[in-house]
Amino acid sequence: MATRKAEINGKRPFRLKEYTFSCEDVPRLSCTDPEVDRLISNEQPVVITDTNLVSSALHWDLDYLGKNMGDGMFTVYSSHTNKFKYFDDKKGNNVKNFREPMRHLDMTFQDFAKRLCNKKPEDESLYMQQTLNDSVGRRIVVDFLGFNWNWITEQQKKHNWGQLTANLLLVGTEENITPSHYDEQQNFFAQIKGKKRFILFPPSQFGCLYPYPIYHPHDRQSQVDFDDPDFEKFPEFKKAAALEAVVGPGDVLYLPTYWWHQVECVQGTGLNISVTFWYKCGPTDKIEYPLKPQQKVAMMRNIEKMINQALNDPKEVPEFMQNMVLGRYT
Ligand SMILES: C[C@@H](CC(=O)O)C(=O)C(=O)O
Ligand SMILES: [Zn+2]
């Protein structure tokens, strides 16, 4: 796999995998720059520096978390590749012979840390993805309360977002990859340790990324394998053009709802720790035309859901959809 050299602000270069598509940089601006507000209100991604959003957690490492995360059981995914492709196990029965691409384990943080430290190259990759809740130790609660809630709550109000729904703690090792997908929430993604690379595509490129059907366990995930794209099956992927952001400790990426993202723990940057801040989208006050691409994606999802409910059998959906479109709108 070809790689290219990259760096943030001229510091400590690292290598990034090269893909078939072009990558332009996401803007990287200080939170004091008024352009940040404009980009967020236009639902455009931006890397925001100097927020101090998670400054109270920049000392987190495996040892500190091991001592302070408490003795609760946390969600850890185990994958025999370095990819951690999300799946909804409630939809597993909708697809014949669906094979879960990773295992969902529950373990204490101490157990996770031990397995990470003793991991041999042939062992499965591990990725902790745990919603922060009150089961954590007191010092983690103090660090959490020390987040810059003033700044982020000000953003939530200014952009009329809904409630904060979750803070997901992510602890992984370099080369862990979350393959391309979109979410239906607004996200301030805060990097605490190590570097992460985001490969982003706007909602307008939905037609290039071929998401699985809505009834599939991989709903919202792209069917395209970026490492080996099948241009026969997914010809429009040739037209995909990405934005790219690399975030390091203290950086916050605003990741707008319905934007496609693949997330890679950058090689050579060691243990990787992040926290997400997911918010419900705000209400649409007035419908304006032409509709925004993200509104069209939401519409397509609602129509697919309605067709699935009305047919009441996932096996009937492909023929129904093809009859509706092939030779008529193609
Ligand atoms: C969990 C994260 C991916 C990652 O950090 O590996 C992501 O997809 C998101 O924050 O929306
Ligand atoms: Zn995501």
mmCIF file of C-alpha atoms in Angstrom, residues 10-285:
data_model
loop_
_atom_site.group_PDB
_atom_site.id
_atom_site.type_symbol
_atom_site.label_atom_id
_atom_site.label_comp_id
_atom_site.label_asym_id
_atom_site.label_seq_id
_atom_site.Cartn_x
_atom_site.Cartn_y
_atom_site.Cartn_z
ATOM 1 C CA GLY A 10 5.533 21.370 10.362
ATOM 2 C CA LYS A 11 5.912 19.130 13.416
ATOM 3 C CA ARG A 12 7.017 15.474 13.568
ATOM 4 C CA PRO A 13 6.103 14.059 10.108
ATOM 5 C CA PHE A 14 4.132 10.779 9.829
ATOM 6 C CA ARG A 15 2.931 8.606 6.944
ATOM 7 C CA LEU A 16 -0.626 8.283 5.565
ATOM 8 C CA LYS A 17 -2.014 5.557 3.301
ATOM 9 C CA GLU A 18 -2.700 6.694 -0.266
ATOM 10 C CA TYR A 19 -6.028 5.808 -1.928
ATOM 11 C CA THR A 20 -7.471 6.080 -5.450
ATOM 12 C CA PHE A 21 -9.265 9.367 -4.708
ATOM 13 C CA SER A 22 -7.910 12.917 -4.217
ATOM 14 C CA CYS A 23 -7.735 14.455 -0.729
ATOM 15 C CA GLU A 24 -8.022 18.208 -0.042
ATOM 16 C CA ASP A 25 -7.305 19.539 3.480
ATOM 17 C CA VAL A 26 -10.119 20.442 5.879
ATOM 18 C CA PRO A 27 -9.558 24.028 7.170
ATOM 19 C CA ARG A 28 -7.644 24.152 10.492
ATOM 20 C CA LEU A 29 -8.588 27.304 12.441
ATOM 21 C CA SER A 30 -8.379 28.704 15.969
ATOM 22 C CA CYS A 31 -11.702 28.803 17.837
ATOM 23 C CA THR A 32 -11.272 32.604 17.953
ATOM 24 C CA ASP A 33 -11.560 32.802 14.132
ATOM 25 C CA PRO A 34 -15.084 33.945 13.073
ATOM 26 C CA GLU A 35 -14.762 31.653 10.021
ATOM 27 C CA VAL A 36 -15.277 28.698 12.393
ATOM 28 C CA ASP A 37 -18.853 29.837 13.147
ATOM 29 C CA ARG A 38 -19.574 30.288 9.443
ATOM 30 C CA LEU A 39 -18.336 26.792 8.604
ATOM 31 C CA ILE A 40 -20.316 25.160 11.446
ATOM 32 C CA SER A 41 -23.529 26.987 10.533
ATOM 33 C CA ASN A 42 -23.008 25.858 6.905
ATOM 34 C CA GLU A 43 -22.429 22.279 8.143
ATOM 35 C CA GLN A 44 -18.899 22.217 6.696
ATOM 36 C CA PRO A 45 -16.145 20.297 8.559
ATOM 37 C CA VAL A 46 -13.381 22.259 10.295
ATOM 38 C CA VAL A 47 -10.509 21.379 12.659
ATOM 39 C CA ILE A 48 -10.748 23.777 15.585
ATOM 40 C CA THR A 49 -7.702 24.503 17.775
ATOM 41 C CA ASP A 50 -7.314 26.241 21.163
ATOM 42 C CA THR A 51 -10.783 25.225 22.458
ATOM 43 C CA ASN A 52 -9.397 23.608 25.637
ATOM 44 C CA LEU A 53 -12.399 21.307 25.247
ATOM 45 C CA VAL A 54 -10.523 18.280 26.642
ATOM 46 C CA SER A 55 -7.438 19.932 28.179
ATOM 47 C CA SER A 56 -8.384 18.336 31.506
ATOM 48 C CA ALA A 57 -7.881 14.896 29.905
ATOM 49 C CA LEU A 58 -4.656 15.408 27.923
ATOM 50 C CA HIS A 59 -2.752 13.503 30.635
ATOM 51 C CA TRP A 60 -4.863 10.355 30.035
ATOM 52 C CA ASP A 61 -2.827 7.280 29.168
ATOM 53 C CA LEU A 62 -3.234 3.523 29.645
ATOM 54 C CA ASP A 63 -1.747 3.560 33.132
ATOM 55 C CA TYR A 64 -3.859 6.488 34.397
ATOM 56 C CA LEU A 65 -7.080 5.108 32.861
ATOM 57 C CA GLY A 66 -6.256 1.646 34.237
ATOM 58 C CA LYS A 67 -5.983 3.132 37.716
ATOM 59 C CA ASN A 68 -9.052 5.388 37.467
ATOM 60 C CA MET A 69 -11.647 3.892 35.104
ATOM 61 C CA GLY A 70 -13.052 1.801 37.940
ATOM 62 C CA ASP A 71 -13.853 -1.921 37.786
ATOM 63 C CA GLY A 72 -16.850 -1.700 35.434
ATOM 64 C CA MET A 73 -17.163 -3.775 32.269
ATOM 65 C CA PHE A 74 -16.487 -1.805 29.091
ATOM 66 C CA THR A 75 -17.241 -2.480 25.406
ATOM 67 C CA VAL A 76 -14.202 -3.666 23.452
ATOM 68 C CA TYR A 77 -14.287 -4.789 19.813
ATOM 69 C CA SER A 78 -11.855 -7.423 18.607
ATOM 70 C CA SER A 79 -11.062 -7.778 14.888
ATOM 71 C CA HIS A 80 -8.721 -10.144 13.070
ATOM 72 C CA THR A 81 -8.075 -7.348 10.577
ATOM 73 C CA ASN A 82 -7.318 -3.768 11.613
ATOM 74 C CA LYS A 83 -10.790 -2.707 10.464
ATOM 75 C CA PHE A 84 -13.693 -2.164 12.849
ATOM 76 C CA LYS A 85 -16.761 -1.953 10.635
ATOM 77 C CA TYR A 86 -19.802 -1.118 12.735
ATOM 78 C CA PHE A 87 -22.819 -3.469 12.483
ATOM 79 C CA ASP A 88 -26.294 -3.403 14.016
ATOM 80 C CA ASP A 89 -26.763 -6.908 15.411
ATOM 81 C CA LYS A 90 -30.544 -6.324 15.607
ATOM 82 C CA LYS A 91 -30.584 -6.435 11.762
ATOM 83 C CA GLY A 92 -28.423 -9.577 11.501
ATOM 84 C CA ASN A 93 -31.386 -11.833 10.646
ATOM 85 C CA ASN A 94 -32.330 -9.661 7.643
ATOM 86 C CA VAL A 95 -29.317 -10.901 5.658
ATOM 87 C CA LYS A 96 -28.654 -14.573 4.945
ATOM 88 C CA ASN A 97 -25.244 -15.816 6.224
ATOM 89 C CA PHE A 98 -24.274 -12.412 7.641
ATOM 90 C CA ARG A 99 -20.853 -12.760 9.292
ATOM 91 C CA GLU A 100 -20.059 -10.235 12.031
ATOM 92 C CA PRO A 101 -16.739 -8.577 10.980
ATOM 93 C CA MET A 102 -15.643 -8.100 14.591
ATOM 94 C CA ARG A 103 -16.405 -9.530 18.026
ATOM 95 C CA HIS A 104 -18.053 -7.494 20.776
ATOM 96 C CA LEU A 105 -16.326 -8.282 24.103
ATOM 97 C CA ASP A 106 -16.962 -6.819 27.553
ATOM 98 C CA MET A 107 -14.001 -6.476 29.874
ATOM 99 C CA THR A 108 -12.570 -4.330 32.652
ATOM 100 C CA PHE A 109 -10.223 -1.536 31.615
ATOM 101 C CA GLN A 110 -7.388 -3.300 33.466
ATOM 102 C CA ASP A 111 -7.962 -6.441 31.384
ATOM 103 C CA PHE A 112 -8.084 -4.380 28.179
ATOM 104 C CA ALA A 113 -4.842 -2.561 29.089
ATOM 105 C CA LYS A 114 -3.098 -5.860 29.863
ATOM 106 C CA ARG A 115 -4.164 -7.380 26.516
ATOM 107 C CA LEU A 116 -3.029 -4.265 24.688
ATOM 108 C CA CYS A 117 0.403 -4.337 26.364
ATOM 109 C CA ASN A 118 0.915 -8.070 25.750
ATOM 110 C CA LYS A 119 -0.503 -7.988 22.191
ATOM 111 C CA LYS A 120 1.591 -9.965 19.676
ATOM 112 C CA PRO A 121 1.499 -9.034 15.950
ATOM 113 C CA GLU A 122 -0.576 -12.162 15.164
ATOM 114 C CA ASP A 123 -3.163 -11.331 17.878
ATOM 115 C CA GLU A 124 -6.480 -9.748 16.969
ATOM 116 C CA SER A 125 -6.653 -5.921 17.063
ATOM 117 C CA LEU A 126 -8.613 -4.378 19.926
ATOM 118 C CA TYR A 127 -10.632 -1.155 20.059
ATOM 119 C CA MET A 128 -12.416 0.098 23.189
ATOM 120 C CA GLN A 129 -15.526 2.084 22.306
ATOM 121 C CA GLN A 130 -17.366 2.896 25.525
ATOM 122 C CA THR A 131 -19.963 5.554 26.286
ATOM 123 C CA LEU A 132 -18.713 7.534 29.286
ATOM 124 C CA ASN A 133 -21.129 6.986 32.149
ATOM 125 C CA ASP A 134 -21.136 7.185 35.956
ATOM 126 C CA SER A 135 -19.441 3.801 36.328
ATOM 127 C CA VAL A 136 -16.025 5.427 35.965
ATOM 128 C CA GLY A 137 -13.747 6.344 38.866
ATOM 129 C CA ARG A 138 -13.868 9.695 40.669
ATOM 130 C CA ARG A 139 -10.765 11.178 38.984
ATOM 131 C CA ILE A 140 -12.194 10.492 35.524
ATOM 132 C CA VAL A 141 -15.417 12.236 36.613
ATOM 133 C CA VAL A 142 -13.340 15.231 37.777
ATOM 134 C CA ASP A 143 -11.474 15.301 34.432
ATOM 135 C CA PHE A 144 -14.819 14.998 32.584
ATOM 136 C CA LEU A 145 -16.332 17.878 34.559
ATOM 137 C CA GLY A 146 -13.176 19.824 33.677
ATOM 138 C CA PHE A 147 -13.979 19.698 29.939
ATOM 139 C CA ASN A 148 -14.644 23.150 28.462
ATOM 140 C CA TRP A 149 -18.415 22.764 28.683
ATOM 141 C CA ASN A 150 -18.858 26.560 28.377
ATOM 142 C CA TRP A 151 -17.378 26.575 24.876
ATOM 143 C CA ILE A 152 -19.210 23.525 23.566
ATOM 144 C CA THR A 153 -22.547 24.478 25.123
ATOM 145 C CA GLU A 154 -22.176 27.911 23.533
ATOM 146 C CA GLN A 155 -21.743 26.153 20.129
ATOM 147 C CA GLN A 156 -24.780 23.950 20.780
ATOM 148 C CA LYS A 157 -26.959 27.001 21.524
ATOM 149 C CA LYS A 158 -25.518 29.194 18.741
ATOM 150 C CA HIS A 159 -26.230 26.542 16.088
ATOM 151 C CA ASN A 160 -29.538 25.516 17.621
ATOM 152 C CA TRP A 161 -28.545 21.869 18.034
ATOM 153 C CA GLY A 162 -30.559 19.401 20.112
ATOM 154 C CA GLN A 163 -29.341 17.700 23.283
ATOM 155 C CA LEU A 164 -25.957 16.080 23.904
ATOM 156 C CA THR A 165 -26.696 12.365 23.415
ATOM 157 C CA ALA A 166 -23.358 10.647 24.147
ATOM 158 C CA ASN A 167 -19.679 10.975 24.845
ATOM 159 C CA LEU A 168 -17.964 7.912 23.401
ATOM 160 C CA LEU A 169 -14.473 7.135 24.758
ATOM 161 C CA LEU A 170 -12.292 5.511 22.096
ATOM 162 C CA VAL A 171 -9.043 3.779 23.040
ATOM 163 C CA GLY A 172 -7.178 2.016 20.264
ATOM 164 C CA THR A 173 -3.797 1.326 18.756
ATOM 165 C CA GLU A 174 -2.165 2.705 15.641
ATOM 166 C CA GLU A 175 -3.584 1.379 12.361
ATOM 167 C CA ASN A 176 -7.055 0.705 13.814
ATOM 168 C CA ILE A 177 -9.503 1.815 11.103
ATOM 169 C CA THR A 178 -13.219 2.605 11.282
ATOM 170 C CA PRO A 179 -14.361 2.208 7.656
ATOM 171 C CA SER A 180 -16.378 4.848 5.822
ATOM 172 C CA HIS A 181 -19.881 5.560 7.114
ATOM 173 C CA TYR A 182 -22.125 8.459 8.034
ATOM 174 C CA ASP A 183 -23.943 9.253 11.293
ATOM 175 C CA GLU A 184 -27.179 11.170 11.859
ATOM 176 C CA GLN A 185 -25.892 13.438 14.607
ATOM 177 C CA GLN A 186 -23.677 16.506 14.867
ATOM 178 C CA ASN A 187 -20.269 15.595 16.274
ATOM 179 C CA PHE A 188 -17.434 17.509 17.941
ATOM 180 C CA PHE A 189 -14.647 14.924 17.861
ATOM 181 C CA ALA A 190 -11.954 15.653 20.467
ATOM 182 C CA GLN A 191 -8.495 14.051 20.155
ATOM 183 C CA ILE A 192 -6.651 13.343 23.396
ATOM 184 C CA LYS A 193 -3.665 11.128 22.529
ATOM 185 C CA GLY A 194 -2.057 10.031 19.265
ATOM 186 C CA LYS A 195 -3.206 11.233 15.863
ATOM 187 C CA LYS A 196 -6.297 10.311 13.845
ATOM 188 C CA ARG A 197 -6.859 10.847 10.138
ATOM 189 C CA PHE A 198 -10.369 11.527 8.901
ATOM 190 C CA ILE A 199 -11.236 10.929 5.239
ATOM 191 C CA LEU A 200 -14.445 12.859 4.641
ATOM 192 C CA PHE A 201 -16.963 12.977 1.772
ATOM 193 C CA PRO A 202 -19.907 15.408 1.707
ATOM 194 C CA PRO A 203 -23.501 14.100 1.745
ATOM 195 C CA SER A 204 -23.739 15.205 -1.929
ATOM 196 C CA GLN A 205 -21.433 12.261 -2.793
ATOM 197 C CA PHE A 206 -23.960 9.684 -1.469
ATOM 198 C CA GLY A 207 -24.189 8.321 -5.037
ATOM 199 C CA CYS A 208 -20.427 7.605 -5.073
ATOM 200 C CA LEU A 209 -20.284 5.687 -1.787
ATOM 201 C CA TYR A 210 -23.016 3.033 -2.179
ATOM 202 C CA PRO A 211 -24.268 2.527 1.399
ATOM 203 C CA TYR A 212 -25.704 -0.872 2.315
ATOM 204 C CA PRO A 213 -29.515 -1.161 2.218
ATOM 205 C CA ILE A 214 -31.202 0.284 5.285
ATOM 206 C CA TYR A 215 -32.307 -3.183 6.532
ATOM 207 C CA HIS A 216 -28.681 -4.449 6.388
ATOM 208 C CA PRO A 217 -26.634 -4.725 9.636
ATOM 209 C CA HIS A 218 -24.111 -2.386 7.908
ATOM 210 C CA ASP A 219 -26.772 0.319 7.336
ATOM 211 C CA ARG A 220 -25.022 3.728 6.928
ATOM 212 C CA GLN A 221 -21.695 2.041 6.043
ATOM 213 C CA SER A 222 -20.192 2.268 2.541
ATOM 214 C CA GLN A 223 -19.999 -1.009 0.559
ATOM 215 C CA VAL A 224 -16.794 0.196 -1.115
ATOM 216 C CA ASP A 225 -13.517 -1.282 0.168
ATOM 217 C CA PHE A 226 -11.198 1.737 -0.090
ATOM 218 C CA ASP A 227 -8.167 -0.589 -0.156
ATOM 219 C CA ASP A 228 -9.485 -2.502 -3.164
ATOM 220 C CA PRO A 229 -12.446 -0.665 -4.758
ATOM 221 C CA ASP A 230 -14.612 -2.734 -7.139
ATOM 222 C CA PHE A 231 -15.133 -0.169 -9.904
ATOM 223 C CA GLU A 232 -17.311 -2.650 -11.845
ATOM 224 C CA LYS A 233 -19.842 -2.821 -9.026
ATOM 225 C CA PHE A 234 -19.326 0.761 -7.790
ATOM 226 C CA PRO A 235 -18.390 2.800 -10.907
ATOM 227 C CA GLU A 236 -19.397 6.191 -9.407
ATOM 228 C CA PHE A 237 -16.714 5.739 -6.696
ATOM 229 C CA LYS A 238 -14.235 6.872 -9.380
ATOM 230 C CA LYS A 239 -15.768 10.362 -9.016
ATOM 231 C CA ALA A 240 -15.387 10.484 -5.213
ATOM 232 C CA ALA A 241 -13.227 13.405 -4.026
ATOM 233 C CA ALA A 242 -12.322 13.540 -0.334
ATOM 234 C CA LEU A 243 -11.503 16.113 2.288
ATOM 235 C CA GLU A 244 -8.897 15.051 4.831
ATOM 236 C CA ALA A 245 -8.185 16.108 8.412
ATOM 237 C CA VAL A 246 -5.474 14.872 10.764
ATOM 238 C CA VAL A 247 -6.187 15.673 14.414
ATOM 239 C CA GLY A 248 -3.688 15.517 17.293
ATOM 240 C CA PRO A 249 -4.015 16.007 21.076
ATOM 241 C CA GLY A 250 -6.206 19.040 21.874
ATOM 242 C CA ASP A 251 -7.647 19.349 18.343
ATOM 243 C CA VAL A 252 -11.430 19.215 17.835
ATOM 244 C CA LEU A 253 -12.939 18.214 14.480
ATOM 245 C CA TYR A 254 -16.460 19.435 13.750
ATOM 246 C CA LEU A 255 -17.929 16.492 11.844
ATOM 247 C CA PRO A 256 -21.307 17.511 10.381
ATOM 248 C CA THR A 257 -24.231 15.116 10.309
ATOM 249 C CA TYR A 258 -24.530 12.904 7.181
ATOM 250 C CA TRP A 259 -20.898 13.539 6.213
ATOM 251 C CA TRP A 260 -19.108 10.298 5.263
ATOM 252 C CA HIS A 261 -15.993 9.573 7.302
ATOM 253 C CA GLN A 262 -13.328 6.885 7.489
ATOM 254 C CA VAL A 263 -11.195 7.219 10.612
ATOM 255 C CA GLU A 264 -7.641 5.883 10.870
ATOM 256 C CA CYS A 265 -5.340 5.773 13.896
ATOM 257 C CA VAL A 266 -2.148 7.160 12.348
ATOM 258 C CA GLN A 267 0.851 4.800 12.178
ATOM 259 C CA GLY A 268 3.724 5.674 14.474
ATOM 260 C CA THR A 269 1.654 7.872 16.792
ATOM 261 C CA GLY A 270 1.181 5.204 19.467
ATOM 262 C CA LEU A 271 -1.808 4.723 21.772
ATOM 263 C CA ASN A 272 -4.883 6.533 20.475
ATOM 264 C CA ILE A 273 -7.481 8.152 22.752
ATOM 265 C CA SER A 274 -10.461 10.259 21.634
ATOM 266 C CA VAL A 275 -13.817 11.420 22.981
ATOM 267 C CA THR A 276 -16.842 12.224 20.815
ATOM 268 C CA PHE A 277 -19.503 14.806 21.663
ATOM 269 C CA TRP A 278 -22.637 13.769 19.727
ATOM 270 C CA TYR A 279 -25.612 16.165 19.546
ATOM 271 C CA LYS A 280 -29.073 15.680 18.090
ATOM 272 C CA CYS A 281 -29.572 17.830 14.992
ATOM 273 C CA GLY A 282 -31.622 20.969 15.429
ATOM 274 C CA PRO A 283 -35.106 21.450 13.909
ATOM 275 C CA THR A 284 -35.443 22.694 10.303
ATOM 276 C CA ASP A 285 -37.328 25.967 10.787
#
